[in-house]
PDB file of C-alpha atoms in Angstrom:
ATOM      1  CA  MET A   1      17.717 -21.796  12.892  1.00  0.00           C
ATOM      2  CA  LYS A   2      16.815 -20.136   9.609  1.00  0.00           C
ATOM      3  CA  ASP A   3      18.289 -17.082   7.937  1.00  0.00           C
ATOM      4  CA  ILE A   4      16.517 -13.739   7.551  1.00  0.00           C
ATOM      5  CA  GLN A   5      14.280 -14.160   4.499  1.00  0.00           C
ATOM      6  CA  THR A   6      11.213 -11.915   4.763  1.00  0.00           C
ATOM      7  CA  GLN A   7       9.969  -8.632   6.138  1.00  0.00           C
ATOM      8  CA  GLU A   8       8.164 -10.677   8.800  1.00  0.00           C
ATOM      9  CA  ASP A   9      11.568 -12.001   9.874  1.00  0.00           C
ATOM     10  CA  LEU A  10      12.842  -8.441  10.085  1.00  0.00           C
ATOM     11  CA  PHE A  11       9.805  -7.387  12.118  1.00  0.00           C
ATOM     12  CA  LEU A  12      10.523 -10.201  14.577  1.00  0.00           C
ATOM     13  CA  LEU A  13      14.153  -9.063  14.757  1.00  0.00           C
ATOM     14  CA  VAL A  14      13.471  -5.374  15.379  1.00  0.00           C
ATOM     15  CA  ASP A  15      10.684  -6.193  17.818  1.00  0.00           C
ATOM     16  CA  GLU A  16      13.006  -8.425  19.861  1.00  0.00           C
ATOM     17  CA  PHE A  17      15.768  -5.823  19.582  1.00  0.00           C
ATOM     18  CA  TYR A  18      13.567  -3.035  20.938  1.00  0.00           C
ATOM     19  CA  LYS A  19      12.373  -5.234  23.797  1.00  0.00           C
ATOM     20  CA  LYS A  20      16.020  -5.514  24.822  1.00  0.00           C
ATOM     21  CA  LEU A  21      16.724  -1.800  24.370  1.00  0.00           C
ATOM     22  CA  LEU A  22      13.652  -0.693  26.290  1.00  0.00           C
ATOM     23  CA  SER A  23      14.362  -3.046  29.194  1.00  0.00           C
ATOM     24  CA  ASP A  24      17.959  -1.802  29.572  1.00  0.00           C
ATOM     25  CA  ASP A  25      18.095   1.251  31.847  1.00  0.00           C
ATOM     26  CA  ALA A  26      21.502   2.223  30.454  1.00  0.00           C
ATOM     27  CA  ILE A  27      19.956   3.083  27.061  1.00  0.00           C
ATOM     28  CA  SER A  28      16.148   2.972  27.282  1.00  0.00           C
ATOM     29  CA  TYR A  29      15.881   6.649  28.292  1.00  0.00           C
ATOM     30  CA  ILE A  30      17.024   7.653  24.786  1.00  0.00           C
ATOM     31  CA  PHE A  31      13.882   6.071  23.356  1.00  0.00           C
ATOM     32  CA  THR A  32      11.452   6.887  26.161  1.00  0.00           C
ATOM     33  CA  ASP A  33      12.557  10.332  27.393  1.00  0.00           C
ATOM     34  CA  VAL A  34      14.728  11.940  24.709  1.00  0.00           C
ATOM     35  CA  VAL A  35      13.064  10.793  21.484  1.00  0.00           C
ATOM     36  CA  LYS A  36       9.815   9.404  22.932  1.00  0.00           C
ATOM     37  CA  ILE A  37       9.321   6.930  20.114  1.00  0.00           C
ATOM     38  CA  LYS A  38       5.945   5.390  19.443  1.00  0.00           C
ATOM     39  CA  LEU A  39       6.948   1.775  18.911  1.00  0.00           C
ATOM     40  CA  GLU A  40       3.912   0.913  16.778  1.00  0.00           C
ATOM     41  CA  GLU A  41       4.985   3.664  14.335  1.00  0.00           C
ATOM     42  CA  HIS A  42       8.739   3.155  14.653  1.00  0.00           C
ATOM     43  CA  LEU A  43       8.968  -0.611  14.051  1.00  0.00           C
ATOM     44  CA  PRO A  44       7.531  -0.551  10.494  1.00  0.00           C
ATOM     45  CA  ILE A  45      10.019   2.206   9.574  1.00  0.00           C
ATOM     46  CA  LEU A  46      12.869   0.068  10.883  1.00  0.00           C
ATOM     47  CA  VAL A  47      11.594  -2.960   8.976  1.00  0.00           C
ATOM     48  CA  THR A  48      11.562  -0.873   5.784  1.00  0.00           C
ATOM     49  CA  PHE A  49      15.104   0.360   6.498  1.00  0.00           C
ATOM     50  CA  TRP A  50      16.550  -3.100   7.129  1.00  0.00           C
ATOM     51  CA  SER A  51      14.526  -4.667   4.333  1.00  0.00           C
ATOM     52  CA  GLN A  52      16.051  -2.210   1.883  1.00  0.00           C
ATOM     53  CA  GLY A  53      19.567  -3.129   2.973  1.00  0.00           C
ATOM     54  CA  ILE A  54      19.138  -6.870   3.469  1.00  0.00           C
ATOM     55  CA  LEU A  55      16.338  -7.898   1.110  1.00  0.00           C
ATOM     56  CA  GLY A  56      16.777  -5.159  -1.499  1.00  0.00           C
ATOM     57  CA  THR A  57      13.154  -4.005  -1.295  1.00  0.00           C
ATOM     58  CA  GLY A  58      13.743  -0.235  -1.293  1.00  0.00           C
ATOM     59  CA  GLY A  59      11.315   2.233   0.201  1.00  0.00           C
ATOM     60  CA  TYR A  60      13.348   3.863   2.993  1.00  0.00           C
ATOM     61  CA  THR A  61      13.549   7.601   2.322  1.00  0.00           C
ATOM     62  CA  LYS A  62      14.584   9.194   5.614  1.00  0.00           C
ATOM     63  CA  ASN A  63      18.059  10.605   6.313  1.00  0.00           C
ATOM     64  CA  LEU A  64      19.420   8.213   8.926  1.00  0.00           C
ATOM     65  CA  THR A  65      22.490  10.310   9.682  1.00  0.00           C
ATOM     66  CA  ARG A  66      20.546  13.542  10.180  1.00  0.00           C
ATOM     67  CA  ILE A  67      18.083  11.795  12.493  1.00  0.00           C
ATOM     68  CA  HIS A  68      20.880  10.590  14.761  1.00  0.00           C
ATOM     69  CA  VAL A  69      22.762  13.895  14.690  1.00  0.00           C
ATOM     70  CA  GLU A  70      19.528  15.613  15.778  1.00  0.00           C
ATOM     71  CA  VAL A  71      19.061  13.112  18.611  1.00  0.00           C
ATOM     72  CA  ASN A  72      22.668  13.741  19.647  1.00  0.00           C
ATOM     73  CA  GLU A  73      21.911  17.487  19.862  1.00  0.00           C
ATOM     74  CA  LYS A  74      19.320  16.656  22.544  1.00  0.00           C
ATOM     75  CA  GLU A  75      21.329  13.975  24.354  1.00  0.00           C
ATOM     76  CA  TYR A  76      24.934  12.920  23.708  1.00  0.00           C
ATOM     77  CA  LEU A  77      25.049   9.553  21.953  1.00  0.00           C
ATOM     78  CA  SER A  78      28.230   8.262  23.518  1.00  0.00           C
ATOM     79  CA  PRO A  79      30.392   5.405  22.253  1.00  0.00           C
ATOM     80  CA  GLU A  80      29.111   3.430  25.262  1.00  0.00           C
ATOM     81  CA  LEU A  81      25.523   3.834  24.052  1.00  0.00           C
ATOM     82  CA  PHE A  82      26.497   2.636  20.590  1.00  0.00           C
ATOM     83  CA  SER A  83      28.218  -0.358  22.164  1.00  0.00           C
ATOM     84  CA  ILE A  84      25.073  -1.237  24.136  1.00  0.00           C
ATOM     85  CA  TRP A  85      22.972  -0.768  20.978  1.00  0.00           C
ATOM     86  CA  LEU A  86      25.242  -3.072  18.959  1.00  0.00           C
ATOM     87  CA  ASN A  87      25.366  -5.705  21.689  1.00  0.00           C
ATOM     88  CA  HIS A  88      21.564  -5.877  21.877  1.00  0.00           C
ATOM     89  CA  PHE A  89      21.312  -5.921  18.083  1.00  0.00           C
ATOM     90  CA  TYR A  90      23.843  -8.756  17.711  1.00  0.00           C
ATOM     91  CA  ASN A  91      22.114 -10.769  20.447  1.00  0.00           C
ATOM     92  CA  SER A  92      18.713 -10.257  18.825  1.00  0.00           C
ATOM     93  CA  VAL A  93      20.061 -11.525  15.505  1.00  0.00           C
ATOM     94  CA  ASP A  94      21.975 -14.474  17.001  1.00  0.00           C
ATOM     95  CA  GLU A  95      19.036 -15.614  19.143  1.00  0.00           C
ATOM     96  CA  ASN A  96      16.688 -15.754  16.152  1.00  0.00           C
ATOM     97  CA  PHE A  97      18.634 -16.223  12.916  1.00  0.00           C
ATOM     98  CA  LYS A  98      21.673 -17.883  11.406  1.00  0.00           C
ATOM     99  CA  GLY A  99      23.049 -17.500   7.905  1.00  0.00           C
ATOM    100  CA  GLU A 100      24.450 -15.121   5.315  1.00  0.00           C
ATOM    101  CA  LYS A 101      21.830 -12.389   5.749  1.00  0.00           C
ATOM    102  CA  ALA A 102      22.032 -12.628   9.536  1.00  0.00           C
ATOM    103  CA  GLU A 103      25.772 -12.017   9.312  1.00  0.00           C
ATOM    104  CA  ARG A 104      25.280  -9.234   6.753  1.00  0.00           C
ATOM    105  CA  ILE A 105      22.788  -7.368   8.940  1.00  0.00           C
ATOM    106  CA  LYS A 106      25.228  -7.461  11.871  1.00  0.00           C
ATOM    107  CA  THR A 107      27.989  -6.093   9.623  1.00  0.00           C
ATOM    108  CA  GLN A 108      25.674  -3.331   8.414  1.00  0.00           C
ATOM    109  CA  ALA A 109      24.728  -2.476  11.997  1.00  0.00           C
ATOM    110  CA  LEU A 110      28.415  -2.122  12.892  1.00  0.00           C
ATOM    111  CA  SER A 111      28.990   0.071   9.826  1.00  0.00           C
ATOM    112  CA  ILE A 112      26.032   2.280  10.710  1.00  0.00           C
ATOM    113  CA  ALA A 113      27.133   2.640  14.331  1.00  0.00           C
ATOM    114  CA  THR A 114      30.655   3.525  13.191  1.00  0.00           C
ATOM    115  CA  VAL A 115      29.494   6.138  10.676  1.00  0.00           C
ATOM    116  CA  MET A 116      27.090   7.679  13.195  1.00  0.00           C
ATOM    117  CA  GLN A 117      29.857   8.024  15.774  1.00  0.00           C
ATOM    118  CA  ILE A 118      32.135   9.674  13.199  1.00  0.00           C
ATOM    119  CA  LYS A 119      29.393  12.120  12.147  1.00  0.00           C
ATOM    120  CA  ILE A 120      28.616  12.947  15.783  1.00  0.00           C
ATOM    121  CA  ALA A 121      32.319  13.526  16.532  1.00  0.00           C
ATOM    122  CA  GLN A 122      32.599  15.802  13.486  1.00  0.00           C
ATOM    123  CA  LYS A 123      29.643  17.894  14.701  1.00  0.00           C
ATOM    124  CA  LYS A 124      31.348  18.402  18.083  1.00  0.00           C
ATOM    125  CA  ASN A 125      34.437  19.951  16.486  1.00  0.00           C
TER     126      ASN A 125
END
């Protein structure tokens, strides 16, 4: 298995990841009912986000924290949901890639999930 090297690799990763999320009833409602994402619009944004962090390409300009805090205002993003999200993300990486960047993207995903949960908890208080 190869490591993550290109934006095409990242597209494959996020596409596989969202297939898992959307087929899991425990979390899919966040994307289909609460946020109602349009996958064809959402996937390129995610590729840009991960490409900036993993490949150093730049280009992501949205406020990731604010987006998730706003979603949480509509529907509580529980620690269980973050755990499901991380599990699907890790599996999507491990099923398709192996190497330094594959490990780095999993570490970044854990960091993001942790920060988001802290920000959401702070908003509740």
